[in-house]
Each structure stands twice: as C-alpha cells, then as structure tokens.
Amino acid sequence: MPVLLALLLGFQHALSMLAGVITPPIILAGAGGANLGADTGRYLVSTSLIVCGILSSIQITRFHIYKTPYYLGTGLISVVGTSFAVIPVATGAFAQMYATGFCPTDANGNKLPCPQGYGAVLGTACCCALIEILLSFTPPVYLKKFFPPLVTGPTVTLIGINLIESGFQNWAGGSGSCSSRPTSGPFVVCPQVGAPHALPWGSAEFIGLGFSVFITIILCERFGSPIMKSTAVVVGLLVGCIIAGATGYFDRTTIDTAPAVSFIWVKTFPLSVYGPIVLPLLAVYIVLMMEAIGDITATCDVSRLEVEGKLFDSRIQGGVLADGFNGLLAGLCTITPMSTFAQNNGVIALTRCANRKAGYAACFFLIIMGIFSKFAAALTAIPSAVLGGLTTFLFSAVAVSGIRIISTIPFTRRNRFILTAAMSLGFGATLVPEWFAYVFTYTGDNSAKQGFFNAIVLVMETGFAVTAFLAIILNLVLQEEIEDEAASITANVVDDEDDREEWKQIKHGKGDRMGMTGSKDEEMGDKSFDGPIIPTRA
C-alpha cells in the first residue's frame, strides 16, 4: 500500500475513535470523578491518546509466544481505546471514597483533588486485568458457554444506561457540585464562579449548546457523505466547539499554560488496591473480554476473513490476551482499562481496506496528537454542555450495542426469565443507586470489616455488576428447555384445526340448503384454504 494512502486511511481511523478515547479521562479527571484539576486532566487526555496508539499497535501486530501455540494480538486492524465500562465503577468508587474520607473535602464539604483515589482505581484495575489474561488461554467454546450473549447483552445495556446519566448532567452544565444548584459557594453556577460565561445548571444556553452537537450528528447521518457519516461524532464536536468559542464559553487558561509536549509518566499516581471495586472491575473485564470477541469477529467479517476454524480461534485467543495485557499496561501508564473498539469496523467496510499499514498509520496519528499537549489542552477546555451532547450520543450507542447482542439470542421462556430476573435488579440499582446504602449500619473501627461492607454496597449499587453476576448464575443453574420459538403455539393458531372443520361444515351446510350434492363444495372449500382462518367463535 502506498504510504500516502495509508496515512489518509489511518487519519480517518484515528478520527473515528478520537471521541471515544478522550471522553473517559475527561470525565474521571473532572468534577464528577477525582477532581484532579485542569492540568492533570490535560495530561490524562494526552497520555490516553499516546497509550491507545502504542497498545493498538500491539493488537494489530500479532506476536507469537515462543514455543507455545498462543499469540498476542489479532493481526487485524483491531484498535483499542479507553473503555467506557470502567466509568460507572470509578465514579461510584470516587463517590464512596469522598463519603468515607479516603478522598479529602474542605470545610464546606466541597471535593478536593484525590490523586490517591485515582491511583487506587488504577492499581485495582491492573490486578483485575489478570482474570482476562488467564481466560484468554481458555478455548473460545468454553468462554461462549459461560459468558454467552445472554450474560453480556444485558450487562452492556446497563453500562450504557448508567453512563447516560453522566452525559445528560454534563449536557445541562456539568456533573460536579454545580449540578445540585447550591444557593451559595463557588458552584452556584457551572462550571464555577469566575469561569467564562458561567450559568446556573440547567440553563437554556447549556441545553442549546449541547443540542447543537446532537443535531449536527443527526444531520451528518442524514445528509453527509459516507466519510462524513463515519466521523459524524467528531463533526458534531467540532460544530459545538465553534459555537462555544464564538459565544465565549471557552477558557483559554489551560491552553496557554499547557507545555508544548507531553508524554507518559509526566505525572504519576500512588498505586494501591481498593477492595470495594474488585468485584465490579472483574465484571468489567469479563464484559471487555466478550466485547473483544464480538468486535474481533466483526473485524474478521468486514475484512473478508474466515470467522470459524483454527485460525479464527487463534485470532480470538490472541485478541483477548492482548486486551487483558493492554489493560494491565494501561494502568501502569496511568490510564484506566482499554477495550477493543468497534467504530473502526465501519471505516473498514466503507473504505474496503483492511491493510494493517492503515492501522499503524492510525496509531501514529494518535501518538502525535497526544505528544503535542496543546491539542489535549484544547480538548479538556471543551465546555461541559458540548461534551454532554457528544457523550449522551456515545453512551446511548453503548446501550444499543447491548440490545443488539440481546437480539441474537432466541427468546425462549428460559432466556426471557433470566433477562427479567437479571435486569430487574440492574435497572433498579441504576435508577435508585442509594437503595442499598443503609443496609449495613456498622460504625466501628475495624477497617477490614468496613471495607468488606463497602464492597458489598458498591456491587449492589452498580447496576450492571448485579446484572452480570445474576445472569451468570442463572444461566448455569437453569437448564436449557427444548423449545422451538418459531413453532410455539399461540392464540392465532391454536384453533386452526377446529376452524378447518367448522369451515367445511359451513360449506356443506350451504350446499345442502342450495340443493347441491356438497362434494364439489367440499373440494372447493379444501382448495380455498390457504392459511389460518380468523376464528368465528368468541
């Protein structure tokens, strides 16, 4: 492939994944996360771009593990990006950390920067990544048995639904302290007092600013060219930024003070393990593993490669191993877990180019974007309302992806029961997250006991984690039923045989009244029946 063509296609791949790569670090470093400040947020965005570029090259390359039948990577354009799935777990953990005193607050209860909390999330994520690494050596047939679409579908759906709350809060002005509309203090307006064009949370100006992004995405899909459709999210973000800049919402301070270049480990965080988020993060990695299997299968399909057989199973094994390994490396590089991105499958289908040189070019552009930190500073300066209009669309896409996974399973009585039981608790915990907060009333000095209770509370208040664990258990406990959904007897067909007989009697009766023999009528009656007859009985 010519170098220029590879660069053009690679730039398109980089643009298609840009919004997904920068969103998690902006949210986790912001007021709804660890409150790390604008400078640290800029560093995390830069590092996220660099790390995604480096780790994507690992997934694309496909290394053979010496003297084993195993591989690391898929050998396809399987790019990775910062996962959305960790956001609800991390934000829930930060809220608990501030409530328990693990993270500091000032005298008025306002949240202060919590680098040790962010480091605890990173350290715990690194440890939990080992489960995906170990599961990568399990034959795919067993993975699909224990973690079928019946488990991963509702889990991904609940992740998306949980995330939409954060997107909507940002759309209205911000997800931090200003979202409660306090009557005094620095957060009576969003983002805070003294910021350019600060307004109360929920102001019409914020709603309109986010709507400009949302409607642009829709217009690109309706009227845009194929290339514009594949980058509609980036176009929407660009339009929103132009409007925000023209109307005075941008704060240039972070851009002006940002250094010219940045790289990994310019800032570091103290790594530790935070026990309460171990189980939720294990569920996250299981979801990421099944997402990787689905995305790799889709990439093979659009790349016109076989989707079954030993080579395909080898690509799945290598992709899952790289996914877990990348999650471990990402934590050591100060970034939350990675996931295999599906957005690039649309670019492959559009351009009909699955050459890995285009993938390497995308990695190159991501690294360059991250190194030049002025670019990252401009991204972190994006007003919350613009980011909210963008992320609401992205997070809804996550929920729809889960619905698509659910649609691949047959809706037998058993499967409907498992979905109902698992999603009932999941939806409840998502809509009423404090429902389990007052179950344990322990107030003693035993930190281990308190940590154990906090872990249970966090799991029960994380909707997708409850759904995942309950779906796994029910799927293993409840036996498969022999049921052909297509042949199920319903109210429309249960009386078909009786209707046939009644129709024949009516024909015979009409023939008798007309003085006919009835044999011809019976023959015609049989021939005229082409399907189920609408019952005449009540």
Coordinates of C-alpha atoms in Angstrom, one line a residue:
M1 CA 0.0 0.0 0.0
P2 CA 1.4 3.5 -0.8
V3 CA 2.4 5.4 2.2
L4 CA 0.3 8.5 1.4
L5 CA -2.9 6.3 1.0
A6 CA -2.0 4.5 4.3
L7 CA -1.7 7.9 6.1
L8 CA -5.0 9.1 4.7
L9 CA -6.9 6.0 5.7
G10 CA -5.1 5.9 9.1
F11 CA -6.1 9.5 9.8
Q12 CA -9.7 8.5 9.1
H13 CA -9.4 5.6 11.6
A14 CA -7.9 8.0 14.2
L15 CA -10.7 10.5 13.8
S16 CA -13.4 7.7 14.2
M17 CA -12.0 6.7 17.6
L18 CA -10.9 10.2 18.8
A19 CA -14.1 11.0 20.8
G20 CA -14.2 7.6 22.5
V21 CA -10.5 7.9 23.5
I22 CA -10.7 11.3 25.1
T23 CA -14.1 11.0 26.9
P24 CA -13.2 8.7 29.8
P25 CA -10.2 10.6 31.1
I26 CA -12.1 13.9 30.8
I27 CA -14.9 12.5 32.9
L28 CA -12.7 10.7 35.5
A29 CA -10.5 13.7 36.0
G30 CA -13.4 16.2 36.2
A31 CA -15.7 17.2 39.0
G32 CA -17.8 14.0 38.7
G33 CA -14.6 11.9 39.2
A34 CA -11.4 12.5 41.2
N35 CA -11.4 16.3 40.8
L36 CA -7.8 16.3 39.5
G37 CA -7.8 19.7 38.0
A38 CA -7.4 21.1 34.5
D39 CA -3.6 20.5 34.3
T40 CA -3.9 16.8 35.3
G41 CA -6.9 16.3 33.1
R42 CA -4.9 17.6 30.1
Y43 CA -2.1 15.2 31.0
L44 CA -4.5 12.3 31.1
V45 CA -6.0 13.1 27.7
S46 CA -2.5 13.4 26.2
T47 CA -1.5 10.1 27.8
S48 CA -4.7 8.4 26.8
L49 CA -4.0 9.2 23.1
I50 CA -0.4 8.1 23.3
V51 CA -1.2 4.8 25.2
C52 CA -4.0 4.0 22.8
G53 CA -1.7 4.4 19.9
I54 CA 1.0 2.2 21.4
L55 CA -1.3 -0.5 22.6
S56 CA -3.3 -0.6 19.4
S57 CA 0.0 -1.4 17.6
I58 CA 0.3 -4.5 19.9
Q59 CA -3.2 -5.7 19.0
I60 CA -2.5 -5.1 15.3
T61 CA 0.9 -6.8 15.1
R62 CA 0.1 -10.3 16.4
F63 CA 3.2 -11.7 18.2
H64 CA 3.8 -15.4 18.5
I65 CA 4.6 -16.6 22.1
Y66 CA 7.8 -18.6 21.9
K67 CA 7.4 -22.4 22.0
T68 CA 3.7 -22.2 22.6
P69 CA 0.6 -22.3 20.3
Y70 CA -0.5 -19.0 21.6
Y71 CA -0.4 -15.5 20.2
L72 CA -0.6 -11.9 21.4
G73 CA -2.7 -9.7 19.2
T74 CA -5.1 -10.4 16.3
G75 CA -3.1 -9.3 13.2
L76 CA -6.1 -7.2 12.1
I77 CA -7.0 -3.5 12.3
S78 CA -8.3 -4.1 15.9
V79 CA -7.6 -0.8 17.6
V80 CA -8.1 -0.2 21.3
G81 CA -9.3 2.8 23.2
T82 CA -10.1 3.8 26.8
S83 CA -13.1 1.8 27.9
F84 CA -16.4 3.4 28.9
A85 CA -17.3 0.4 31.0
V86 CA -15.0 1.5 33.8
I87 CA -16.6 4.9 34.2
P88 CA -19.6 3.9 36.3
V89 CA -17.4 1.8 38.6
A90 CA -14.8 4.5 39.0
T91 CA -17.3 7.3 39.6
G92 CA -19.2 5.2 42.1
A93 CA -15.9 4.4 43.8
F94 CA -14.9 8.1 44.0
A95 CA -18.3 9.0 45.5
Q96 CA -17.7 6.3 48.2
M97 CA -14.1 7.5 48.7
Y98 CA -15.2 11.0 49.4
A99 CA -18.1 9.8 51.7
T100 CA -15.7 7.6 53.8
G101 CA -12.9 10.1 54.0
F102 CA -10.5 8.2 51.7
C103 CA -10.6 11.3 49.5
P104 CA -10.3 14.8 51.1
T105 CA -13.0 17.5 51.2
D106 CA -12.8 21.1 52.5
A107 CA -14.6 22.6 55.5
N108 CA -17.7 23.2 53.4
G109 CA -17.8 19.7 52.1
N110 CA -16.5 20.5 48.6
K111 CA -14.5 17.8 47.0
L112 CA -10.7 18.4 46.7
P113 CA -8.3 16.7 44.2
C114 CA -7.9 13.0 45.0
P115 CA -4.8 11.6 43.2
Q116 CA -4.6 8.7 45.7
G117 CA -8.2 7.7 44.8
Y118 CA -7.3 7.7 41.1
G119 CA -4.2 5.6 41.8
A120 CA -6.3 3.1 43.8
V121 CA -8.6 2.7 40.7
L122 CA -5.5 2.1 38.5
G123 CA -3.9 -0.3 40.9
T124 CA -7.1 -2.4 41.3
A125 CA -7.6 -2.4 37.6
C126 CA -4.1 -3.7 37.0
C127 CA -4.7 -6.6 39.4
C128 CA -8.2 -7.4 37.9
A129 CA -6.7 -7.5 34.4
L130 CA -5.2 -10.8 35.3
I131 CA -8.5 -12.5 35.0
E132 CA -8.8 -11.6 31.3
I133 CA -5.3 -12.7 30.7
L134 CA -6.0 -16.1 32.3
L135 CA -9.3 -16.5 30.5
S136 CA -7.6 -15.9 27.1
F137 CA -6.0 -19.3 27.4
T138 CA -9.4 -20.9 27.7
P139 CA -10.9 -22.4 24.4
P140 CA -13.4 -19.9 22.9
V141 CA -16.1 -22.6 23.1
Y142 CA -16.0 -22.6 26.9
L143 CA -15.9 -18.8 27.1
K144 CA -19.1 -18.6 25.0
K145 CA -20.7 -21.2 27.2
F146 CA -20.0 -19.4 30.5
F147 CA -20.4 -15.8 29.1
P148 CA -22.9 -16.1 26.3
P149 CA -24.8 -13.1 24.8
L150 CA -27.5 -13.8 27.4
V151 CA -25.0 -12.6 30.0
T152 CA -23.0 -9.9 28.1
G153 CA -26.0 -8.3 26.3
P154 CA -27.9 -7.0 29.4
T155 CA -24.6 -6.1 31.1
V156 CA -23.5 -3.9 28.2
T157 CA -27.1 -2.4 28.0
L158 CA -27.0 -1.5 31.7
I159 CA -23.5 0.1 31.3
G160 CA -24.8 2.4 28.6
I161 CA -27.9 3.3 30.5
N162 CA -25.8 4.1 33.6
L163 CA -23.5 6.3 31.6
I164 CA -26.3 8.3 30.0
E165 CA -26.9 10.0 33.4
S166 CA -23.4 11.5 33.3
G167 CA -23.9 12.6 29.7
F168 CA -27.2 14.3 30.5
Q169 CA -25.8 16.0 33.6
N170 CA -22.9 17.5 31.5
W171 CA -25.4 18.5 28.8
A172 CA -27.2 20.6 31.4
G173 CA -24.0 22.3 32.5
G174 CA -21.8 19.8 34.5
S175 CA -21.8 16.7 36.6
G176 CA -20.0 18.1 39.5
S177 CA -21.1 20.1 42.6
C178 CA -22.9 22.7 40.5
S179 CA -25.5 20.1 39.3
S180 CA -27.2 20.3 42.7
R181 CA -27.8 24.0 42.1
P182 CA -26.5 25.2 45.5
T183 CA -27.5 28.7 46.7
S184 CA -24.1 29.8 47.9
G185 CA -20.4 29.0 47.3
P186 CA -18.3 28.7 44.2
F187 CA -20.6 26.3 42.4
V188 CA -23.8 28.3 42.3
V189 CA -23.1 28.5 38.6
C190 CA -21.4 26.0 36.2
P191 CA -18.6 25.2 35.9
Q192 CA -17.8 27.6 38.8
V193 CA -17.8 31.2 39.7
G194 CA -15.4 33.2 37.6
A195 CA -15.4 30.9 34.7
P196 CA -16.2 32.3 31.2
H197 CA -20.0 32.5 30.6
A198 CA -20.8 30.7 33.8
L199 CA -24.6 30.0 34.2
P200 CA -26.8 28.0 36.6
W201 CA -27.1 24.3 36.0
G202 CA -29.9 23.5 33.5
S203 CA -29.8 26.9 31.8
A204 CA -31.3 27.1 28.3
E205 CA -28.0 28.2 26.9
F206 CA -26.3 25.0 28.1
I207 CA -29.2 22.9 26.7
G208 CA -29.0 24.6 23.3
L209 CA -25.2 24.3 23.2
G210 CA -25.4 20.5 23.7
F211 CA -28.3 20.2 21.3
S212 CA -26.1 21.8 18.6
V213 CA -23.7 18.9 18.8
F214 CA -26.6 16.3 18.9
I215 CA -28.5 17.7 15.9
T216 CA -25.2 18.0 13.9
I217 CA -24.6 14.3 14.4
I218 CA -28.1 13.6 13.1
L219 CA -27.7 15.9 10.1
C220 CA -24.4 14.3 9.2
E221 CA -26.1 10.9 9.2
R222 CA -29.0 12.2 7.0
F223 CA -27.2 14.4 4.5
G224 CA -23.5 13.7 4.9
S225 CA -21.2 11.8 2.6
P226 CA -20.1 8.2 3.6
I227 CA -16.9 9.6 5.1
M228 CA -18.7 12.3 7.0
K229 CA -21.1 9.7 8.4
S230 CA -18.3 7.7 9.8
T231 CA -16.9 10.7 11.5
A232 CA -20.2 12.3 12.4
V233 CA -19.4 12.4 16.1
V234 CA -16.2 14.4 15.5
V235 CA -18.0 16.8 13.2
G236 CA -20.7 17.3 15.8
L237 CA -18.0 18.0 18.4
L238 CA -16.3 20.5 16.0
V239 CA -19.5 22.4 15.4
G240 CA -20.3 22.6 19.1
C241 CA -16.8 23.9 19.8
I242 CA -17.1 26.5 17.1
I243 CA -20.4 27.8 18.6
A244 CA -19.0 27.7 22.1
G245 CA -15.9 29.6 21.1
A246 CA -17.9 32.2 19.3
T247 CA -20.2 32.8 22.2
G248 CA -17.5 33.0 24.9
Y249 CA -17.7 29.6 26.7
F250 CA -14.1 28.6 26.2
D251 CA -11.4 29.1 28.9
R252 CA -8.0 29.7 27.3
T253 CA -6.1 29.4 30.5
T254 CA -5.4 25.7 30.3
I255 CA -4.4 26.0 26.6
D256 CA -2.0 28.9 27.3
T257 CA -0.4 27.3 30.3
A258 CA 0.0 23.8 28.8
P259 CA 3.5 22.7 27.8
A260 CA 4.4 22.2 24.2
V261 CA 4.8 18.5 24.5
S262 CA 3.9 15.8 27.0
F263 CA 4.4 12.0 27.4
I264 CA 3.6 9.1 29.7
W265 CA 4.6 9.4 33.4
V266 CA 5.0 13.2 33.4
K267 CA 2.5 12.9 36.3
T268 CA 2.2 9.7 38.4
F269 CA -0.3 8.4 41.0
P270 CA 0.3 6.2 44.0
L271 CA -0.9 2.7 43.1
S272 CA -2.9 0.7 45.6
V273 CA -5.8 -1.8 45.7
Y274 CA -9.2 -0.5 46.7
G275 CA -11.1 -3.6 47.8
P276 CA -14.7 -2.5 47.3
I277 CA -14.2 -2.2 43.5
V278 CA -12.6 -5.6 42.9
L279 CA -15.8 -7.4 42.1
P280 CA -17.2 -4.7 39.9
L281 CA -13.9 -4.4 38.0
L282 CA -13.8 -8.2 37.5
A283 CA -17.3 -7.9 35.9
V284 CA -15.9 -5.1 33.7
Y285 CA -13.1 -7.2 32.4
I286 CA -15.4 -10.1 31.7
V287 CA -17.6 -7.7 29.7
L288 CA -14.5 -6.3 27.9
M289 CA -13.4 -9.9 27.0
M290 CA -16.8 -10.7 25.4
E291 CA -16.8 -7.3 23.7
A292 CA -13.4 -8.1 22.3
I293 CA -14.6 -11.5 20.9
G294 CA -17.6 -9.8 19.2
D295 CA -15.5 -6.9 17.8
I296 CA -12.8 -9.3 16.5
T297 CA -15.4 -11.4 14.9
A298 CA -16.9 -8.4 13.2
T299 CA -13.4 -7.2 12.1
C300 CA -12.8 -10.6 10.5
D301 CA -16.1 -10.4 8.8
V302 CA -15.7 -6.9 7.3
S303 CA -12.0 -7.8 6.4
R304 CA -13.4 -10.8 4.5
L305 CA -11.5 -13.4 6.6
E306 CA -12.9 -16.6 7.9
V307 CA -15.0 -16.4 11.1
E308 CA -14.6 -20.1 12.1
G309 CA -11.8 -22.6 12.3
K310 CA -8.4 -22.8 13.9
L311 CA -7.0 -19.6 12.5
F312 CA -10.1 -17.7 13.7
D313 CA -9.9 -19.2 17.2
S314 CA -6.2 -18.3 17.3
R315 CA -7.1 -14.7 16.5
I316 CA -9.7 -14.7 19.2
Q317 CA -7.2 -16.1 21.7
G318 CA -4.6 -13.5 20.7
G319 CA -7.1 -10.7 20.8
V320 CA -8.4 -11.5 24.3
L321 CA -4.9 -11.9 25.6
A322 CA -3.8 -8.6 24.1
D323 CA -7.0 -7.0 25.5
G324 CA -6.1 -8.1 29.1
F325 CA -2.4 -7.4 28.7
N326 CA -3.2 -3.9 27.4
G327 CA -5.5 -3.3 30.4
L328 CA -2.5 -4.1 32.7
L329 CA -0.1 -1.9 30.7
A330 CA -2.6 0.9 30.6
G331 CA -2.9 1.0 34.4
L332 CA 0.9 1.1 34.7
C333 CA 0.8 4.0 32.2
T334 CA -1.6 5.9 34.4
I335 CA -4.7 5.2 32.2
T336 CA -7.8 3.2 33.0
P337 CA -8.5 -0.1 31.2
M338 CA -8.6 -0.4 27.4
S339 CA -11.2 -2.1 25.2
T340 CA -11.2 -3.2 21.6
F341 CA -13.1 -0.5 19.6
A342 CA -15.8 -1.4 17.1
Q343 CA -16.0 2.0 15.4
N344 CA -13.2 1.1 13.0
N345 CA -15.1 -1.8 11.5
G346 CA -17.4 0.8 9.9
V347 CA -14.3 2.5 8.4
I348 CA -13.0 -0.8 7.0
A349 CA -16.4 -1.6 5.5
L350 CA -16.6 1.9 4.0
T351 CA -13.0 2.1 2.5
R352 CA -12.8 -1.7 1.8
C353 CA -9.2 -1.6 3.1
A354 CA -8.2 -3.9 5.9
N355 CA -4.4 -3.4 5.3
R356 CA -2.6 -3.2 8.6
K357 CA -0.5 -0.3 7.3
A358 CA -3.6 1.9 7.7
G359 CA -3.9 0.7 11.3
Y360 CA -0.3 1.6 12.0
A361 CA -0.9 5.0 10.5
A362 CA -3.8 5.5 12.9
C363 CA -1.5 4.6 15.8
F364 CA 1.0 7.1 14.5
F365 CA -1.6 9.9 14.4
L366 CA -2.9 9.1 17.9
I367 CA 0.6 9.3 19.4
I368 CA 1.3 12.6 17.6
M369 CA -1.9 14.1 18.9
G370 CA -1.0 13.0 22.4
I371 CA 2.6 14.2 22.4
F372 CA 1.6 17.8 21.4
S373 CA -0.2 18.6 24.6
K374 CA -1.7 21.9 23.3
F375 CA -4.1 19.7 21.3
A376 CA -5.0 17.8 24.5
A377 CA -5.4 21.1 26.4
A378 CA -7.9 22.3 23.8
L379 CA -9.9 19.1 24.2
T380 CA -10.0 19.4 28.0
A381 CA -11.2 23.1 27.7
I382 CA -14.3 21.9 25.8
P383 CA -17.4 23.2 27.8
S384 CA -19.3 20.5 29.7
A385 CA -22.5 21.2 27.7
V386 CA -20.7 20.4 24.4
L387 CA -19.2 17.3 25.9
G388 CA -22.6 16.3 27.2
G389 CA -24.3 16.5 23.8
L390 CA -21.5 14.3 22.5
T391 CA -21.3 11.7 25.3
T392 CA -25.0 11.3 25.5
F393 CA -25.0 10.0 21.9
L394 CA -21.9 7.8 22.5
F395 CA -23.3 6.3 25.7
S396 CA -26.6 5.6 24.1
A397 CA -24.7 3.8 21.4
V398 CA -23.3 1.5 24.1
A399 CA -26.8 0.7 25.3
V400 CA -28.0 0.0 21.8
S401 CA -25.0 -2.3 21.3
G402 CA -26.1 -4.3 24.3
I403 CA -29.6 -4.5 22.8
R404 CA -28.2 -5.8 19.6
I405 CA -26.3 -8.5 21.5
I406 CA -29.6 -9.5 23.3
S407 CA -31.3 -9.7 19.9
T408 CA -29.0 -12.5 18.8
I409 CA -30.4 -15.0 21.4
P410 CA -33.7 -16.9 20.9
F411 CA -36.4 -15.5 23.2
T412 CA -37.4 -18.8 24.8
R413 CA -39.2 -18.9 28.2
R414 CA -35.9 -19.7 30.0
N415 CA -34.0 -16.8 28.3
R416 CA -36.8 -14.3 29.0
F417 CA -36.8 -15.4 32.7
I418 CA -33.1 -14.9 33.0
L419 CA -33.2 -11.5 31.3
T420 CA -36.1 -10.4 33.5
A421 CA -34.5 -11.5 36.8
A422 CA -31.1 -10.1 36.0
M423 CA -32.3 -6.8 34.5
S424 CA -34.9 -6.1 37.2
L425 CA -32.2 -5.7 39.8
G426 CA -29.9 -3.9 37.3
F427 CA -32.5 -1.3 36.3
G428 CA -33.5 -0.8 40.0
A429 CA -29.9 -0.2 41.1
T430 CA -29.3 2.1 38.2
L431 CA -32.5 4.2 38.8
V432 CA -32.2 4.2 42.6
P433 CA -28.5 3.9 43.3
E434 CA -28.9 4.5 47.1
W435 CA -31.2 1.6 47.6
F436 CA -28.6 -0.5 49.4
A437 CA -26.7 2.3 51.2
Y438 CA -28.4 1.9 54.6
V439 CA -28.4 -1.9 54.9
F440 CA -25.2 -2.1 56.9
T441 CA -25.1 0.2 60.0
Y442 CA -21.6 -0.7 61.3
T443 CA -19.7 2.3 62.6
G444 CA -16.8 0.6 64.4
D445 CA -13.0 0.9 64.0
N446 CA -12.5 -2.4 62.1
S447 CA -11.3 -1.1 58.7
A448 CA -11.3 -4.5 57.2
K449 CA -14.9 -5.2 58.2
Q450 CA -16.0 -1.7 57.0
G451 CA -14.2 -2.3 53.7
F452 CA -16.0 -5.6 53.2
F453 CA -19.3 -3.9 53.8
N454 CA -18.4 -1.1 51.4
A455 CA -17.5 -3.7 48.7
I456 CA -20.9 -5.3 49.0
V457 CA -22.7 -1.9 48.9
L458 CA -20.8 -0.8 45.8
V459 CA -21.5 -4.0 44.0
M460 CA -25.2 -3.9 44.8
E461 CA -25.4 -0.2 43.8
T462 CA -23.7 -0.9 40.5
G463 CA -26.5 -2.0 38.2
F464 CA -24.5 -3.7 35.5
A465 CA -22.4 -5.7 38.1
V466 CA -25.6 -7.1 39.7
T467 CA -27.0 -7.9 36.3
A468 CA -23.8 -9.7 35.2
F469 CA -23.4 -11.9 38.3
L470 CA -27.0 -12.8 38.5
A471 CA -27.2 -13.6 34.7
I472 CA -24.1 -15.8 35.0
I473 CA -25.5 -17.8 38.0
L474 CA -29.0 -18.2 36.4
N475 CA -27.5 -19.2 33.1
L476 CA -25.5 -22.0 34.8
V477 CA -28.3 -23.1 37.2
L478 CA -31.3 -23.1 34.9
Q479 CA -31.4 -26.0 32.4
E480 CA -32.0 -25.4 28.7
E481 CA -35.5 -26.1 27.6
I482 CA -36.4 -27.9 24.4
E483 CA -38.5 -25.2 22.8
D484 CA -38.8 -24.1 19.2
E485 CA -39.8 -20.4 19.4
A486 CA -40.9 -20.5 15.7
A487 CA -43.2 -23.4 16.3
S488 CA -44.7 -22.2 19.5
I489 CA -48.5 -22.5 19.7
T490 CA -50.1 -19.1 20.0
A491 CA -53.7 -17.8 20.2
N492 CA -53.7 -17.3 16.5
V493 CA -53.0 -20.9 15.5
V494 CA -54.2 -23.0 18.5
D495 CA -57.7 -23.4 16.9
D496 CA -56.7 -23.9 13.3
E497 CA -57.8 -27.5 13.1
D498 CA -61.2 -26.7 14.6
D499 CA -61.6 -23.8 12.2
R500 CA -60.9 -26.1 9.3
E501 CA -63.7 -28.4 10.4
E502 CA -66.1 -25.6 11.0
W503 CA -65.4 -24.1 7.6
K504 CA -66.1 -27.5 5.9
Q505 CA -69.4 -27.8 7.8
I506 CA -70.4 -24.3 6.7
K507 CA -69.6 -25.2 3.1
H508 CA -71.6 -28.4 3.4
G509 CA -74.5 -26.6 5.0
K510 CA -74.6 -24.0 2.3
G511 CA -74.5 -26.8 -0.3
D512 CA -77.4 -28.7 1.3
R513 CA -79.5 -25.6 1.5
M514 CA -79.0 -24.9 -2.1
G515 CA -79.9 -28.4 -3.1
M516 CA -76.4 -29.3 -4.2
T517 CA -74.5 -32.5 -3.5
G518 CA -71.9 -30.8 -1.5
S519 CA -69.0 -32.9 -2.9
K520 CA -67.9 -30.1 -5.2
D521 CA -68.3 -27.5 -2.5
E522 CA -66.2 -29.6 -0.2
E523 CA -63.5 -29.9 -2.8
M524 CA -63.5 -26.2 -3.5
G525 CA -63.5 -25.5 0.3
D526 CA -60.4 -27.5 0.7
K527 CA -58.7 -25.8 -2.2
S528 CA -59.6 -22.3 -1.0
F529 CA -58.0 -22.7 2.4
D530 CA -54.5 -21.1 2.2
G531 CA -53.7 -20.4 5.9
P532 CA -55.1 -19.8 9.3
I533 CA -58.7 -18.7 9.3
I534 CA -59.8 -16.0 11.6
P535 CA -62.0 -17.8 14.2
T536 CA -65.7 -17.1 14.1
R537 CA -66.2 -18.2 17.7
A538 CA -65.8 -15.8 20.6

